[in-house]
Each structure stands twice: as C-alpha cells, then as structure tokens.
Amino acid sequence: HGGAIGILIAMYLYNKKVSKKGFIWIFDRLVIPVALIGAFIRFGNLMNSEIYGEPTTLPWGFIFVRNGDDWASHPTQIYEMLYCLVAFTAGIYLYAKKKAFDRQGLIFGVFLVIVFGTRFMLEFIKNDQETFESSMLLNMGQLLSFPFAVWGIWLILKAVAKRKA
C-alpha cells in the first residue's frame, strides 16, 4: 500500500510538471507494467518465505521450512502473483484490443478492482502481519485495500457511462 501511495504521489507530480494530460490518463497506461512488477514482487515474497497464509490441507500448500514450519500453508504469494498477472493481461487486452484508453479511467479502474478487490479477499487466509491485527474484524491490508477497490468501481462506472472523448 505504501508503494501504491508513493506511485500516486510521483505520478501526480509528473503530471503537474511534465505531461499535463491528466492524472488518470497516466494511470491508464502505467498500471499495465505495474501489474507485471507486482507479480515479480510476489514471486520475491515466495522466495523469501514472506507474507504467506494460514495452514491448509490443500495439495498445493507449501511448507515454509525457512521459517521453521512443519505444516503446509496457503502460498498466498502465488495467489497474489496470479491476480497481478490477470490484471496485466486484462490491461493489455483493454488497451490493445478494446482501445479502452478512449474511455479515461477504465483500465485504471479495472486494475484497482482486480488487484485490491482480490487482495481484500485473500487477506482472510493470510497470517496477520502485525499482532494488533488479531483483534480486528478486518485487518490492515483489508482496510487499506477497500478504498482502492471502491475507487476502481467508481472509475469503471464513470468511464462506461461517459461517451468516448
């Protein structure tokens, strides 16, 4: 989430000083490679045995030996890597095949819904990253993901309702 906020600030400043085409115009184009980068980051989390899920008996559960575990856990890094690849593929498809860049905010909105909507749901099976989260109904990842997913829905509705510019 910190990375997402940092990108938002950097692109806001880039738009203001350089492109002057609009914040959303930039993000409709930027989120496609960002989704691919997100998949690489999650692969790194898997290799470092970080940010994984609760114990599972499913056949694809991973035993994170590096952390001293002797039980299988959900490899949530792989789940997150997959939704990043879905967002990347959707972005390419919308941009290249559907010319969705004509509907400002559509590609960015779809990205936000896929990435943060899925992130919200996956948090239910991830281990808490901070001890204070154990007493919360929704954890910090969910609380931070919800506004981005809602923003994505709003962008999609706005882009679909608006005629091509």
Short mmCIF file of C-alpha atoms in Angstrom, two decimals:
data_model
loop_
_atom_site.label_atom_id
_atom_site.label_comp_id
_atom_site.label_asym_id
_atom_site.label_seq_id
_atom_site.Cartn_x
_atom_site.Cartn_y
_atom_site.Cartn_z
CA HIS A 1 0.00 0.00 0.00
CA GLY A 2 2.87 2.34 0.70
CA GLY A 3 4.22 1.64 -2.77
CA ALA A 4 0.81 2.40 -4.28
CA ILE A 5 0.60 5.69 -2.42
CA GLY A 6 4.17 6.56 -3.46
CA ILE A 7 3.35 5.89 -7.12
CA LEU A 8 0.21 8.04 -6.85
CA ILE A 9 2.20 10.97 -5.46
CA ALA A 10 5.02 10.61 -8.00
CA MET A 11 2.62 10.46 -10.94
CA TYR A 12 0.61 13.41 -9.64
CA LEU A 13 3.82 15.44 -9.59
CA TYR A 14 4.89 14.12 -13.02
CA ASN A 15 1.54 15.14 -14.49
CA LYS A 16 1.66 18.57 -12.91
CA LYS A 17 5.21 19.33 -14.06
CA VAL A 18 5.67 17.32 -17.30
CA SER A 19 2.80 15.59 -19.12
CA LYS A 20 -0.17 17.79 -18.14
CA LYS A 21 -2.53 15.20 -19.72
CA GLY A 22 -4.29 14.26 -16.53
CA PHE A 23 -3.63 12.02 -13.62
CA ILE A 24 -5.97 9.25 -14.77
CA TRP A 25 -4.62 9.40 -18.35
CA ILE A 26 -1.18 8.49 -16.99
CA PHE A 27 -2.51 5.70 -14.80
CA ASP A 28 -4.49 4.10 -17.62
CA ARG A 29 -1.10 3.47 -19.23
CA LEU A 30 1.10 2.96 -16.17
CA VAL A 31 -0.87 0.24 -14.41
CA ILE A 32 -0.21 -2.33 -17.12
CA PRO A 33 3.53 -2.70 -16.35
CA VAL A 34 2.85 -2.05 -12.65
CA ALA A 35 0.72 -5.22 -12.58
CA LEU A 36 3.60 -7.23 -14.03
CA ILE A 37 6.00 -5.72 -11.49
CA GLY A 38 3.54 -6.68 -8.76
CA ALA A 39 3.77 -10.32 -9.90
CA PHE A 40 7.58 -10.17 -9.67
CA ILE A 41 7.38 -8.69 -6.17
CA ARG A 42 5.10 -11.50 -5.01
CA PHE A 43 7.48 -14.05 -6.51
CA GLY A 44 10.21 -12.45 -4.39
CA ASN A 45 7.95 -12.79 -1.33
CA LEU A 46 7.61 -16.50 -2.11
CA MET A 47 11.37 -16.96 -2.47
CA ASN A 48 11.90 -15.19 0.87
CA SER A 49 9.11 -17.16 2.62
CA GLU A 50 7.30 -13.91 3.46
CA ILE A 51 3.66 -12.97 3.83
CA TYR A 52 2.11 -16.41 3.49
CA GLY A 53 -1.22 -17.80 4.53
CA GLU A 54 -2.77 -19.87 7.23
CA PRO A 55 -2.24 -23.64 7.49
CA THR A 56 -4.01 -25.71 4.84
CA THR A 57 -4.53 -29.35 3.89
CA LEU A 58 -4.91 -28.47 0.21
CA PRO A 59 -2.48 -30.35 -2.05
CA TRP A 60 -0.73 -27.16 -3.19
CA GLY A 61 0.08 -25.97 0.30
CA PHE A 62 3.73 -25.03 0.89
CA ILE A 63 5.84 -25.94 3.87
CA PHE A 64 7.89 -22.84 4.66
CA VAL A 65 10.90 -24.69 6.10
CA ARG A 66 12.97 -21.49 6.24
CA ASN A 67 10.58 -20.22 8.90
CA GLY A 68 10.73 -23.46 10.88
CA ASP A 69 7.26 -24.63 9.85
CA ASP A 70 6.48 -28.33 9.57
CA TRP A 71 2.94 -27.83 8.22
CA ALA A 72 1.63 -26.69 4.86
CA SER A 73 0.30 -23.15 4.48
CA HIS A 74 -1.55 -21.32 1.74
CA PRO A 75 1.04 -19.93 -0.72
CA THR A 76 -0.75 -16.59 -0.86
CA GLN A 77 2.22 -15.11 -2.69
CA ILE A 78 1.32 -17.33 -5.66
CA TYR A 79 -2.35 -16.36 -5.42
CA GLU A 80 -1.31 -12.70 -5.43
CA MET A 81 1.13 -13.29 -8.28
CA LEU A 82 -1.73 -14.79 -10.29
CA TYR A 83 -4.10 -11.87 -9.76
CA CYS A 84 -1.33 -9.48 -10.78
CA LEU A 85 -0.90 -11.47 -13.99
CA VAL A 86 -4.68 -11.36 -14.53
CA ALA A 87 -4.58 -7.57 -14.09
CA PHE A 88 -1.64 -7.34 -16.53
CA THR A 89 -3.45 -9.46 -19.12
CA ALA A 90 -6.69 -7.51 -18.68
CA GLY A 91 -4.80 -4.22 -19.07
CA ILE A 92 -3.07 -5.35 -22.28
CA TYR A 93 -6.36 -6.65 -23.65
CA LEU A 94 -8.29 -3.49 -22.82
CA TYR A 95 -5.56 -1.23 -24.19
CA ALA A 96 -4.63 -3.09 -27.37
CA LYS A 97 -7.80 -4.90 -28.37
CA LYS A 98 -10.61 -2.78 -26.96
CA LYS A 99 -8.97 0.65 -27.24
CA ALA A 100 -10.15 1.30 -23.69
CA PHE A 101 -7.73 4.23 -23.42
CA ASP A 102 -10.50 6.21 -25.15
CA ARG A 103 -12.57 5.78 -22.01
CA GLN A 104 -10.46 7.55 -19.44
CA GLY A 105 -10.20 5.67 -16.16
CA LEU A 106 -11.44 2.31 -17.43
CA ILE A 107 -8.08 0.49 -17.50
CA PHE A 108 -7.00 2.01 -14.18
CA GLY A 109 -10.37 1.16 -12.63
CA VAL A 110 -10.23 -2.45 -13.77
CA PHE A 111 -6.69 -2.70 -12.37
CA LEU A 112 -7.79 -1.33 -8.98
CA VAL A 113 -10.76 -3.70 -8.75
CA ILE A 114 -8.74 -6.79 -9.71
CA VAL A 115 -5.71 -6.04 -7.55
CA PHE A 116 -7.27 -4.53 -4.45
CA GLY A 117 -10.55 -6.45 -4.59
CA THR A 118 -8.67 -9.73 -4.71
CA ARG A 119 -6.18 -8.52 -2.13
CA PHE A 120 -9.07 -7.72 0.21
CA MET A 121 -10.43 -11.27 -0.10
CA LEU A 122 -7.05 -13.00 0.19
CA GLU A 123 -6.36 -11.25 3.47
CA PHE A 124 -8.91 -13.59 5.07
CA ILE A 125 -6.49 -16.52 4.62
CA LYS A 126 -3.21 -14.70 5.25
CA ASN A 127 -1.42 -14.68 8.56
CA ASP A 128 -1.60 -11.37 10.41
CA GLN A 129 1.50 -9.30 9.76
CA GLU A 130 1.19 -7.33 12.99
CA THR A 131 -0.02 -8.57 16.38
CA PHE A 132 -2.56 -5.76 16.78
CA GLU A 133 -4.47 -7.15 13.77
CA SER A 134 -5.56 -10.27 15.66
CA SER A 135 -8.27 -8.33 17.48
CA MET A 136 -9.60 -6.58 14.36
CA LEU A 137 -12.66 -7.64 12.34
CA LEU A 138 -10.85 -6.61 9.14
CA ASN A 139 -7.06 -6.49 9.09
CA MET A 140 -4.95 -3.54 8.00
CA GLY A 141 -4.48 -4.89 4.47
CA GLN A 142 -8.24 -5.06 4.03
CA LEU A 143 -8.83 -1.61 5.47
CA LEU A 144 -6.22 -0.17 3.10
CA SER A 145 -7.45 -2.15 0.07
CA PHE A 146 -11.14 -1.29 0.38
CA PRO A 147 -10.90 2.38 -0.69
CA PHE A 148 -8.78 1.50 -3.74
CA ALA A 149 -11.31 -1.16 -4.85
CA VAL A 150 -14.20 1.27 -4.40
CA TRP A 151 -12.31 3.94 -6.35
CA GLY A 152 -11.84 1.37 -9.13
CA ILE A 153 -15.56 0.61 -9.26
CA TRP A 154 -16.31 4.34 -9.42
CA LEU A 155 -13.79 4.84 -12.26
CA ILE A 156 -15.26 1.95 -14.25
CA LEU A 157 -18.82 3.21 -13.83
CA LYS A 158 -17.78 6.72 -14.80
CA ALA A 159 -15.82 5.53 -17.86
CA VAL A 160 -18.61 3.26 -19.09
CA ALA A 161 -21.28 5.93 -18.60
CA LYS A 162 -19.28 8.53 -20.47
CA ARG A 163 -19.23 8.62 -24.25
CA LYS A 164 -15.89 8.27 -25.97
CA ALA A 165 -13.93 11.51 -25.74
#
